[in-house]
CSV table of C-alpha atoms in Angstrom, one decimal:
chain,number,residue,atom,x,y,z
R,1,MET,CA,8.7,27.2,19.0
R,2,LYS,CA,10.5,25.8,15.9
R,3,GLU,CA,8.3,24.1,13.4
R,4,THR,CA,9.7,20.8,12.1
R,5,THR,CA,9.2,19.7,8.5
R,6,SER,CA,8.8,16.1,7.4
R,7,PRO,CA,11.5,14.6,5.2
R,8,LEU,CA,9.0,14.1,2.4
R,9,ALA,CA,7.9,17.8,2.6
R,10,ALA,CA,11.5,18.9,2.6
R,11,ASN,CA,12.3,16.7,-0.4
R,12,LEU,CA,9.3,18.0,-2.4
R,13,ALA,CA,10.1,21.6,-1.7
R,14,GLY,CA,13.7,21.2,-2.5
R,15,LEU,CA,13.1,19.4,-5.8
R,16,ARG,CA,10.5,22.0,-6.8
R,17,LYS,CA,12.9,24.8,-6.2
R,18,CYS,CA,15.8,23.0,-7.8
R,19,HIS,CA,13.8,22.6,-11.0
R,20,GLN,CA,12.6,26.2,-10.7
R,21,TYR,CA,8.9,25.4,-10.7
R,22,SER,CA,6.3,27.3,-8.8
R,23,GLN,CA,3.8,25.4,-6.6
R,24,GLU,CA,1.2,26.4,-9.2
R,25,GLU,CA,3.3,24.9,-12.1
R,26,VAL,CA,3.8,21.6,-10.2
R,27,ALA,CA,0.1,21.5,-9.4
R,28,GLU,CA,-0.9,22.0,-13.0
R,29,LYS,CA,1.6,19.4,-14.3
R,30,ILE,CA,0.3,16.6,-12.0
R,31,GLY,CA,-3.4,17.6,-11.9
R,32,VAL,CA,-3.9,18.9,-8.4
R,33,THR,CA,-4.5,22.3,-6.8
R,34,ARG,CA,-1.7,24.7,-5.7
R,35,GLN,CA,-3.1,24.4,-2.2
R,36,ALA,CA,-2.5,20.7,-2.2
R,37,VAL,CA,1.2,21.2,-3.2
R,38,ALA,CA,1.6,23.8,-0.5
R,39,LYS,CA,0.1,21.4,2.1
R,40,TRP,CA,2.5,18.7,1.0
R,41,GLU,CA,5.5,21.0,1.3
R,42,ASN,CA,4.4,22.3,4.7
R,43,GLY,CA,3.9,18.8,6.1
R,44,GLN,CA,0.2,19.3,6.7
R,45,SER,CA,-0.7,16.4,4.4
R,46,ALA,CA,1.0,13.9,2.1
R,47,PRO,CA,0.4,13.1,-1.5
R,48,ALA,CA,-1.6,10.1,-2.5
R,49,THR,CA,0.3,7.2,-4.0
R,50,GLY,CA,-0.6,8.1,-7.6
R,51,ASN,CA,0.6,11.7,-7.0
R,52,LEU,CA,3.9,10.4,-5.6
R,53,PHE,CA,4.5,8.6,-8.9
R,54,ARG,CA,3.6,11.7,-10.9
R,55,LEU,CA,5.9,13.9,-8.7
R,56,ALA,CA,8.8,11.4,-9.1
R,57,ALA,CA,8.3,11.4,-12.9
R,58,LEU,CA,8.1,15.2,-13.0
R,59,PHE,CA,11.3,15.6,-11.0
R,60,GLY,CA,13.1,12.8,-12.8
R,61,THR,CA,13.6,10.6,-9.8
R,62,THR,CA,11.9,7.6,-8.1
R,63,VAL,CA,9.3,7.4,-5.3
R,64,ASP,CA,11.8,5.7,-2.9
R,65,LEU,CA,14.0,8.7,-3.0
R,66,LEU,CA,11.1,11.1,-2.2
R,67,LEU,CA,9.9,9.1,0.8
R,68,PRO,CA,11.4,9.1,4.3
R,69,VAL,CA,13.8,6.3,5.1
R,70,GLN,CA,12.0,4.7,8.1
R,71,GLU,CA,9.1,5.6,10.3
R,72,GLY,CA,7.5,4.3,13.5
R,73,GLU,CA,8.7,2.8,16.7
R,74,GLY,CA,12.4,1.9,17.0
R,75,ALA,CA,13.4,4.3,14.3
R,76,ASP,CA,16.7,6.1,15.0
R,77,PRO,CA,16.1,9.7,14.1
R,78,ALA,CA,19.8,10.6,13.9
R,79,ARG,CA,20.5,7.7,11.5
R,80,GLN,CA,17.4,8.5,9.4
R,81,ALA,CA,18.5,12.1,9.1
R,82,ASP,CA,22.0,11.0,7.9
R,83,ILE,CA,20.6,8.7,5.4
R,84,LEU,CA,18.0,11.2,4.2
R,85,PHE,CA,20.4,14.0,3.8
R,86,SER,CA,22.8,11.8,1.8
R,87,LYS,CA,19.9,10.7,-0.4
R,88,SER,CA,18.8,14.3,-0.8
R,89,ASP,CA,22.3,15.2,-2.0
R,90,GLU,CA,22.4,12.2,-4.3
R,91,LEU,CA,18.9,13.1,-5.6
R,92,GLN,CA,19.9,16.7,-6.4
R,93,ARG,CA,23.1,15.6,-8.2
R,94,GLN,CA,21.0,13.1,-10.3
R,95,THR,CA,18.1,15.2,-11.2
R,96,CYS,CA,18.8,19.0,-11.1
R,97,GLY,CA,19.7,20.4,-14.4
R,98,ARG,CA,20.2,17.1,-16.1
R,99,PRO,CA,17.9,15.4,-18.6
R,100,SER,CA,16.3,12.2,-17.5
R,101,PHE,CA,14.4,9.4,-19.2
R,102,TRP,CA,11.5,10.2,-16.8
R,103,ARG,CA,10.9,13.6,-18.5
R,104,ASN,CA,9.7,11.6,-21.6
R,105,TRP,CA,7.2,9.7,-19.5
R,106,ARG,CA,3.7,10.9,-19.9
R,107,LEU,CA,2.0,12.1,-16.7
């Protein structure tokens, strides 16, 4: 059986790898445990609101680009995937390997 990963989990894992951070480094920078970061990336849990802002600042992006496009009844999964993947590409172009004003923001 193929395991599915949430869009948030995929975004977090992708950004962490893009910035060449280990899960332990991310955890240390935002003040959580490595196990918490692993659970977020595996889709077993989701970060609290405050941690979403810390993650966005760490990765030089915004919370809205970390989160899934739409959830709940009536959501079109195919359209969500298209939007999400285009956002993920945009997010990587904007944040990977480029300085950002967010990097100067104190966590």
